[in-house]
Short mmCIF file of C-alpha atoms and ligand atoms in Angstrom, two decimals:
data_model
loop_
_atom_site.label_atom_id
_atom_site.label_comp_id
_atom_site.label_asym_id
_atom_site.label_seq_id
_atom_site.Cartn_x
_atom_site.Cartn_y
_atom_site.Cartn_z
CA UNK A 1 23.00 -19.00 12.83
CA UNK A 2 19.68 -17.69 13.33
CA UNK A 3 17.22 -17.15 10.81
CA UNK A 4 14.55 -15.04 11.14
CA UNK A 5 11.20 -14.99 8.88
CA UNK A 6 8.73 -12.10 8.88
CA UNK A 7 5.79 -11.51 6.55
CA UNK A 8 3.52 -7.94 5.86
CA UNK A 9 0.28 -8.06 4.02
CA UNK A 10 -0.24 -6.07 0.72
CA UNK A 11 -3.21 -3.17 0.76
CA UNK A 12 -5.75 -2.16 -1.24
CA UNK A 13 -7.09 1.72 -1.04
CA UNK A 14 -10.72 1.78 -0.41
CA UNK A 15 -11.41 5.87 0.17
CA UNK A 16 -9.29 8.90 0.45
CA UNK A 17 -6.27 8.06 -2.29
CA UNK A 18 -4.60 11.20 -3.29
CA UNK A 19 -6.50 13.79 -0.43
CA UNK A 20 -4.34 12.03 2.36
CA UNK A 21 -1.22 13.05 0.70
CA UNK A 22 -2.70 16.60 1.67
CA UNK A 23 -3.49 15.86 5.24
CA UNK A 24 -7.17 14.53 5.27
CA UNK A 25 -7.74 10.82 6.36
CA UNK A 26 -8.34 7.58 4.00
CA UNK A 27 -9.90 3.95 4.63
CA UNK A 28 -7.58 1.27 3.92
CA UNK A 29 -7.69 -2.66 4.19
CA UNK A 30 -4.39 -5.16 4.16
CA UNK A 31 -4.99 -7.81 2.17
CA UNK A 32 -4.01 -11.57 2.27
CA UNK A 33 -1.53 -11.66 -0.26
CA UNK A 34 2.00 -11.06 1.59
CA UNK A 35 5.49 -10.21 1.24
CA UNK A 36 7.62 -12.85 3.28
CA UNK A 37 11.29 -11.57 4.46
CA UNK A 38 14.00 -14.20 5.67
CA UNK A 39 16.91 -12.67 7.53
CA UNK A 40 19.98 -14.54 8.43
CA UNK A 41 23.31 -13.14 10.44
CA UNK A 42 26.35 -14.03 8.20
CA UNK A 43 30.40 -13.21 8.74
CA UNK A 44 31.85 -10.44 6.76
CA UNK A 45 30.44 -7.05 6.12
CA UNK A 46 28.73 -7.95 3.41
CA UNK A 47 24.41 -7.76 2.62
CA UNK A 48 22.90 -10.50 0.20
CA UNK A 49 19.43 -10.15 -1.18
CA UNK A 50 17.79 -12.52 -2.88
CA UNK A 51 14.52 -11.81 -4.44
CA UNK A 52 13.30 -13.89 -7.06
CA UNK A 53 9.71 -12.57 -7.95
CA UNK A 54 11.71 -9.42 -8.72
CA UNK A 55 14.23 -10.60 -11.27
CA UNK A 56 16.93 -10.28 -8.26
CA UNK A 57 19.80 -13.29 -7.67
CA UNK A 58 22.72 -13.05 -5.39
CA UNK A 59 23.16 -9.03 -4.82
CA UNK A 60 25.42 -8.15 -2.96
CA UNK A 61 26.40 -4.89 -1.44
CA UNK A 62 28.95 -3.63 1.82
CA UNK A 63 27.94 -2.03 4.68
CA UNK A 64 30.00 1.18 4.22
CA UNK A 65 27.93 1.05 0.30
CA UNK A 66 24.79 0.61 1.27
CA UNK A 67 22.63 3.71 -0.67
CA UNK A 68 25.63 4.28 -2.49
CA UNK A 69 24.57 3.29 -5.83
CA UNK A 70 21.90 4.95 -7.89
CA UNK A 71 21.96 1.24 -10.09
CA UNK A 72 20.38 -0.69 -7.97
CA UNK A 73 16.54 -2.14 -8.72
CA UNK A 74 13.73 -0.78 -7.08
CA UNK A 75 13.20 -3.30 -4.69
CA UNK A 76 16.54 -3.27 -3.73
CA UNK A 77 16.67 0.72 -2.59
CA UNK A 78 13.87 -0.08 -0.10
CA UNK A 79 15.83 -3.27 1.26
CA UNK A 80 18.95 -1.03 1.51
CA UNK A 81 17.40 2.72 2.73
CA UNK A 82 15.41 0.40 5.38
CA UNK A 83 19.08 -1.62 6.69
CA UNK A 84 20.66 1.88 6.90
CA UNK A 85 18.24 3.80 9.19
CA UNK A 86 18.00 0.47 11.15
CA UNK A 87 21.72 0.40 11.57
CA UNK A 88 21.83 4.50 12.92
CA UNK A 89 19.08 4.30 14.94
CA UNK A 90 19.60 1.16 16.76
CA UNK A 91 23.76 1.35 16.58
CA UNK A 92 24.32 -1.91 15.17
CA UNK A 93 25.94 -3.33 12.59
CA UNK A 94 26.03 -6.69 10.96
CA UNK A 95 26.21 -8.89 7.83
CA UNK A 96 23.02 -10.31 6.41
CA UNK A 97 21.60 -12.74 4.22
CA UNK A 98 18.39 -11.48 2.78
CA UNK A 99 15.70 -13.31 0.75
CA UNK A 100 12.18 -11.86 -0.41
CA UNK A 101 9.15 -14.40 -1.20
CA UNK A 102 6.00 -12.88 -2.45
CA UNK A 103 2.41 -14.21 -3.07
CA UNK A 104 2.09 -10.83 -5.55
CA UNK A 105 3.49 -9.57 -8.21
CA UNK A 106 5.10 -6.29 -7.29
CA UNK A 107 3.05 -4.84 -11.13
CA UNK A 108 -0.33 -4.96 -8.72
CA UNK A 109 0.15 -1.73 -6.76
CA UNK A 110 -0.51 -3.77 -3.24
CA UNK A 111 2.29 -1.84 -1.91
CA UNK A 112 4.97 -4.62 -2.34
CA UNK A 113 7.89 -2.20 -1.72
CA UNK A 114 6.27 -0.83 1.74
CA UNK A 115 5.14 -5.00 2.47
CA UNK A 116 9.05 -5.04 2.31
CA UNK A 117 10.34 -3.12 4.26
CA UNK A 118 7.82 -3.46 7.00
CA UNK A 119 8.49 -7.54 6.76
CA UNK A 120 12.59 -6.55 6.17
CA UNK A 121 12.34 -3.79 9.31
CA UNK A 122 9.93 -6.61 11.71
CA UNK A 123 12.73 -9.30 10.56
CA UNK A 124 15.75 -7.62 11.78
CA UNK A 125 13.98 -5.98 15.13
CA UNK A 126 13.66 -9.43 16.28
CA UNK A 127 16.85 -10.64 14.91
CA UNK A 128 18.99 -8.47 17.17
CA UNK A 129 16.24 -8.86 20.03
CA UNK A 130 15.30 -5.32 19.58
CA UNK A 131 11.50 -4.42 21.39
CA UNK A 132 9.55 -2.51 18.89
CA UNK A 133 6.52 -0.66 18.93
CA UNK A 134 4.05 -0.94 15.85
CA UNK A 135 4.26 2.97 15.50
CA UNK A 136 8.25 2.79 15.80
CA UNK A 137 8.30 0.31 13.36
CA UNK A 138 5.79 2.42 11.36
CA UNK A 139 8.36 6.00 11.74
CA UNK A 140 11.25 3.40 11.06
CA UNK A 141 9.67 2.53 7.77
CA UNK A 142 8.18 5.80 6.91
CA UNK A 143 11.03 7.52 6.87
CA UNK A 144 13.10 4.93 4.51
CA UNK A 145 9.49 5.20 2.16
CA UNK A 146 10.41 9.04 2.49
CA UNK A 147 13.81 8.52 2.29
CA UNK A 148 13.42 6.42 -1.30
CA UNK A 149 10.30 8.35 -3.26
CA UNK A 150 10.33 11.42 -1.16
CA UNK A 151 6.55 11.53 -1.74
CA UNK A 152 3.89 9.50 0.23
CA UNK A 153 1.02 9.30 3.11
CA UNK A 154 2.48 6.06 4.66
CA UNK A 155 -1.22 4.30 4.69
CA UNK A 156 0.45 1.27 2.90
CA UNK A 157 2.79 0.90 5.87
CA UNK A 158 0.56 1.39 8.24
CA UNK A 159 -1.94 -1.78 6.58
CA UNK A 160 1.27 -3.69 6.62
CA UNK A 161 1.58 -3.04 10.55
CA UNK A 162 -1.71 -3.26 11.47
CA UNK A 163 -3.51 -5.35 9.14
CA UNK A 164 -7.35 -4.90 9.48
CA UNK A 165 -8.99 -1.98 7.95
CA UNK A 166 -7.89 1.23 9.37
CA UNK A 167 -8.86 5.15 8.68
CA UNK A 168 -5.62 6.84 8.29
CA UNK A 169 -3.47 10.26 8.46
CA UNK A 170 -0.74 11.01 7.00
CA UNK A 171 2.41 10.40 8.77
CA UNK A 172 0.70 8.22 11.24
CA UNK A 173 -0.90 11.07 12.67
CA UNK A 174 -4.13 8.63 13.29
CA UNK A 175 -4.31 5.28 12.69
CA UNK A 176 -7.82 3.88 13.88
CA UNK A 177 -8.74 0.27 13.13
CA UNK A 178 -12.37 0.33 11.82
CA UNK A 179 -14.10 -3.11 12.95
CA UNK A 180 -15.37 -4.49 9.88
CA UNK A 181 -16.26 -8.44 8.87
CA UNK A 182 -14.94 -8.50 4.96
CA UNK A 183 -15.32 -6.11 2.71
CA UNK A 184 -17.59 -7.96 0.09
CA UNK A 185 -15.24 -6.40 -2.82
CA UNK A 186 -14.20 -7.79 -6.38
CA UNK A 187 -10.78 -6.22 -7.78
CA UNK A 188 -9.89 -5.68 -11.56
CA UNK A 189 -6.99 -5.26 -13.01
CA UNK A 190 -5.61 -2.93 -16.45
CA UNK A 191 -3.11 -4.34 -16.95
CA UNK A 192 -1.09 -1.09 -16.89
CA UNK A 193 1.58 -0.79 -14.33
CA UNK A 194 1.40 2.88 -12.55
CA UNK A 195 4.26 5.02 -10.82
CA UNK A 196 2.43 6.33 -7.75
CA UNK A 197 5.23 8.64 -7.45
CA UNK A 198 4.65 10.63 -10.88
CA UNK A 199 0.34 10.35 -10.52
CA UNK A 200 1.34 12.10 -6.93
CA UNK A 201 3.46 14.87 -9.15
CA UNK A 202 0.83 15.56 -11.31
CA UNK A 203 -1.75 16.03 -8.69
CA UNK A 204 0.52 18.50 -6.89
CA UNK A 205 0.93 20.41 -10.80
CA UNK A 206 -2.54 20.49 -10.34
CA UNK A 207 -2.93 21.46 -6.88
CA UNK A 208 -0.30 24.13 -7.66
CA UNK A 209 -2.48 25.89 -10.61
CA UNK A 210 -5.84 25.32 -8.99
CA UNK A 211 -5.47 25.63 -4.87
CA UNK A 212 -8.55 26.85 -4.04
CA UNK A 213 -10.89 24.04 -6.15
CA UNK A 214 -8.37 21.35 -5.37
CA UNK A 215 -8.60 22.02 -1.71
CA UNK A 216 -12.51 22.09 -2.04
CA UNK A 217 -12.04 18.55 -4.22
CA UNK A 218 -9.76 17.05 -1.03
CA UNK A 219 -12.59 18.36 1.51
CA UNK A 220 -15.36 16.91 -0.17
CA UNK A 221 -12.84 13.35 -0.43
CA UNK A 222 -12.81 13.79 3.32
CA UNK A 223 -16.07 14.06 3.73
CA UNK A 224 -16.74 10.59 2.02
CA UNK A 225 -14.00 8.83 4.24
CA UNK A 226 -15.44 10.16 7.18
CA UNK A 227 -19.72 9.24 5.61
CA UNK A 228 -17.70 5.70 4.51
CA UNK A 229 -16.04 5.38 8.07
CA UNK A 230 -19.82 5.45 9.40
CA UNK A 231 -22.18 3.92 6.71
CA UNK A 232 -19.10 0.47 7.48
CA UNK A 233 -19.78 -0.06 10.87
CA UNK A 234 -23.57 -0.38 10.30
CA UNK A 235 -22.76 -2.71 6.66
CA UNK A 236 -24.30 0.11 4.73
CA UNK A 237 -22.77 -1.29 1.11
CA UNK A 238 -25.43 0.17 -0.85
CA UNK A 239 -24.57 3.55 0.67
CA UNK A 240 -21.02 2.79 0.60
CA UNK A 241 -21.25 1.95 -3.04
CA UNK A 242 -22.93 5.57 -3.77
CA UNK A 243 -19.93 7.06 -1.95
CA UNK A 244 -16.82 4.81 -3.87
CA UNK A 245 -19.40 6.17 -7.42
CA UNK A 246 -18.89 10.01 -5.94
CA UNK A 247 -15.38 9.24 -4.87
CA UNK A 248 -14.10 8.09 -8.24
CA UNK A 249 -16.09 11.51 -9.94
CA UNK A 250 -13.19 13.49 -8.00
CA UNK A 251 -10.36 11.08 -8.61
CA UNK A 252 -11.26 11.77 -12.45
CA UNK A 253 -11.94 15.31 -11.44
CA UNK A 254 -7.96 15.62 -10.60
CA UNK A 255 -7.08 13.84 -13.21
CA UNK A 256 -5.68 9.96 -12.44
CA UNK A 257 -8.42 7.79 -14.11
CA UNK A 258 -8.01 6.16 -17.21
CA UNK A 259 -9.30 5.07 -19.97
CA UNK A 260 -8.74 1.39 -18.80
CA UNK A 261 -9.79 1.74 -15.47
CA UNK A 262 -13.20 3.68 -17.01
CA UNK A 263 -14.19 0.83 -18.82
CA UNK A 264 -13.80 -1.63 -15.90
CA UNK A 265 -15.53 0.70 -13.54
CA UNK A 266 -18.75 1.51 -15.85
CA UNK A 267 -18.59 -2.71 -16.83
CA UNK A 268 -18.53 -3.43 -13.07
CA UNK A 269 -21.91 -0.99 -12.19
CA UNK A 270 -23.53 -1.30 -15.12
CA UNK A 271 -23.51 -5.88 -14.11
CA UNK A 272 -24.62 -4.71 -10.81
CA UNK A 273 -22.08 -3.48 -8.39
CA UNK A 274 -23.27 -0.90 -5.60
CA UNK A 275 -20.61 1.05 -6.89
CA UNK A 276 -17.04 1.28 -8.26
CA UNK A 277 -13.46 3.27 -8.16
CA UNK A 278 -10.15 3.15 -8.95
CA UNK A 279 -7.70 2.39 -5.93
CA UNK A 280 -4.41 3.62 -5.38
CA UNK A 281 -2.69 6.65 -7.29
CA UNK A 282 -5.05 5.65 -10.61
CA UNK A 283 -3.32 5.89 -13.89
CA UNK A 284 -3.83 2.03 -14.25
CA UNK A 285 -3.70 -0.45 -12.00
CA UNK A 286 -6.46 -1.29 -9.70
CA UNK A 287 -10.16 -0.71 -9.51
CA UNK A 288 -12.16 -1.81 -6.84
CA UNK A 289 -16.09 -2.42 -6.63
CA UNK A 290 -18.61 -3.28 -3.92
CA UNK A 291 -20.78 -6.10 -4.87
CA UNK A 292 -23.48 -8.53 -3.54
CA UNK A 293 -23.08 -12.09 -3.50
CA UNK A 294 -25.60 -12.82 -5.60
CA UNK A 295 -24.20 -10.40 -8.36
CA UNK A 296 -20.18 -11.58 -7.95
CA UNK A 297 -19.92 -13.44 -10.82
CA UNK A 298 -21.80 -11.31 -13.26
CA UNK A 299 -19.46 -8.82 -12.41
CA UNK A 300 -16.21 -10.83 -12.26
CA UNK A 301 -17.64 -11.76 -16.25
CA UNK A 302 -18.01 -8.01 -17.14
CA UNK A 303 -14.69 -6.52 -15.94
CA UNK A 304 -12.65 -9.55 -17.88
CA UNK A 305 -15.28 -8.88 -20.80
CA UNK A 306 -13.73 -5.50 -20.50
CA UNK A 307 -10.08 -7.15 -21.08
CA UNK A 308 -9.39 -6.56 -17.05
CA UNK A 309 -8.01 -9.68 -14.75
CA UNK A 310 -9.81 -10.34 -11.50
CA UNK A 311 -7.41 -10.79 -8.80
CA UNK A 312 -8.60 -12.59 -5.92
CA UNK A 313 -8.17 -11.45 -2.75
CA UNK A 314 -9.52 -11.56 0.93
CA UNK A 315 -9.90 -8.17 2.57
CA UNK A 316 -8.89 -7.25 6.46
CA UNK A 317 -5.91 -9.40 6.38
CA UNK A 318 -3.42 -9.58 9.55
CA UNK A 319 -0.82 -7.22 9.82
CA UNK A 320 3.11 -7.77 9.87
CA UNK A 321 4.13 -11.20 11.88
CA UNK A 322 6.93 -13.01 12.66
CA UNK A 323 6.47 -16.35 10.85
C1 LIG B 401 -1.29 5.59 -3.70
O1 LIG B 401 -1.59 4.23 -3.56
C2 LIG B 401 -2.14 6.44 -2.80
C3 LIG B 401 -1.76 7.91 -2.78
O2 LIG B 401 -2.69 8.56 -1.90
C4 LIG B 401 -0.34 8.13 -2.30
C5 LIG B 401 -0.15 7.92 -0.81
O3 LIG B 401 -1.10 8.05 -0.04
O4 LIG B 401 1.00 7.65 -0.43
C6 LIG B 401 -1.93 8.51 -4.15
#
């Protein structure tokens, strides 16, 4: 029987994290480490998954169950959410054989559970010879994202789609692809795992008990996406590396930086970087600087003098494919 093989890239946050869950835009890049889904027809009424770099071996649920169960890993509600809103909207229904390979661990916050069920949602399309737009594919996947952690802008979906580096609104309400070369960037790591859903509850507490300076902290954010957006497309890095410093002021300002992701941040601009931030939700994870050739490895040295790991990734990375 058929077997289909689709693969999304994983994202990293450049400007905007946190302000786009309240309507103004972010810049966001896929990058080259991916999420491959396989996707076979089977007999029965029966859904395997296989996923390995998440701990999961021969699950496997019925049709009629699928969403039933509040036990199931993480990975596994986005595999499942994504099958059922495929099966309504399209009307079809079938046994699968499912298996996840990923170049990432899913602790990075590259958005391994939206790199799923974009490559999971692309896999099946073509499977049942369904035609597809990128933004149906994009509601299709939204709304399972929605559907799962209720909370969420959808930019990670929309780098999986697209690939490239795009400047985003929520919901898909614009998705621009910004032409760029590579983003000359070095990423550090805490260490610390984050739950974007609970940083994204706190900044609503916030939000809630300080409206009017939040709202003025979100407009200023949106002013440096829209500054970044410009200063890119003329390679303005020193600029742009002003803009990630003043960006990562108001991330701190609504509370999601750390400790961790301090240290690595001051250690990455104090060895030369045009400038650092945290990206993604913050509370660990990620932090992201803009740095000259000539200063790379200086500042690769300081962030893991700082007890940080340097992942290494390529920026602008294609979006979902079939493989
Ligand atoms: C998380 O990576 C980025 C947030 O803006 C949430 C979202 O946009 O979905 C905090």
């Amino acid at each position: 029987m058929k077997k289909i093989r689709a693969s999304a890239p994983g994202k990293l946050m450049l400007f905007g994290e946190h302000a786009v869950v309240y309507g103004r835009p972010c810049l966001v890049t896929a990058v080259d480490k991916r999420i491959s889904v396989s996707v076979s027809g089977i007999l029965g009424d029966i859904v395997w998954v296989d996923a390995p770099d998440v701990g999961i071996k021969n699950y496997q649920c019925r049709i009629s169950d699928l969403g039933k169960s509040e036990d199931v890993p993480k990975g596994v509600r986005f595999i499942e959410r994504a099958l059922i809103n495929f099966f309504e909207k399209y009307g079809v229904k079938k046994g699968l054989r499912i298996e996840t390979k990923s170049d990432f661990s899913s602790k990075f916050g590259f958005g391994s559970s939206s790199a799923v069920t974009v490559a999971l949602l692309a896999a099946v399309t073509e499977l049942f010879s369904i035609k597809i737009s990128k933004k149906e594919l994009f509601d299709l996947a939204y709304k399972t994202v929605l559907d799962v952690q209720g909370v969420g802008s959808g930019f990670d979906l929309a780098a999986a789609i697209w690939g490239g580096t795009l400047y985003f609104k929520k919901g898909g309400k614009k998705i621009e692809p910004i032409l760029v070369k590579e983003w000359p960037l070095v990423v550090g790591y805490t260490g610390i795992k984050a739950d974007t859903a609970i940083l994204v509850g706190e900044v609503a507490k916030l939000y809630t008990s300080h409206k009017e300076v939040v709202e003025n902290i979100f407009d200023d954010m949106e002013k440096i996406v829209n500054q970044a957006k410009r200063e890119v497309e003329m390679d303005g890095y020193n600029s742009l590396g002003e803009l990630m410093n003043i960006n990562q002021g108001l991330l701190d300002a609504i509370g999601v930086n750390t400790f961790e992701l301090n240290n690595l941040i001051i250690a990455a601009r104090e060895s030369g970087a045009w400038g650092a931030k945290l990206s993604g939700a913050g509370g660990g994870d990620c932090m992201i600087c803009l740095v000259a050739n000539n200063k790379r490895l200086a500042v690769e040295k300081a962030i893991t003098g700082k007890g940080g790991t340097v992942l290494k990734v390529k920026t602008n990375a294609l979006g979902v494919k079939i493989e």
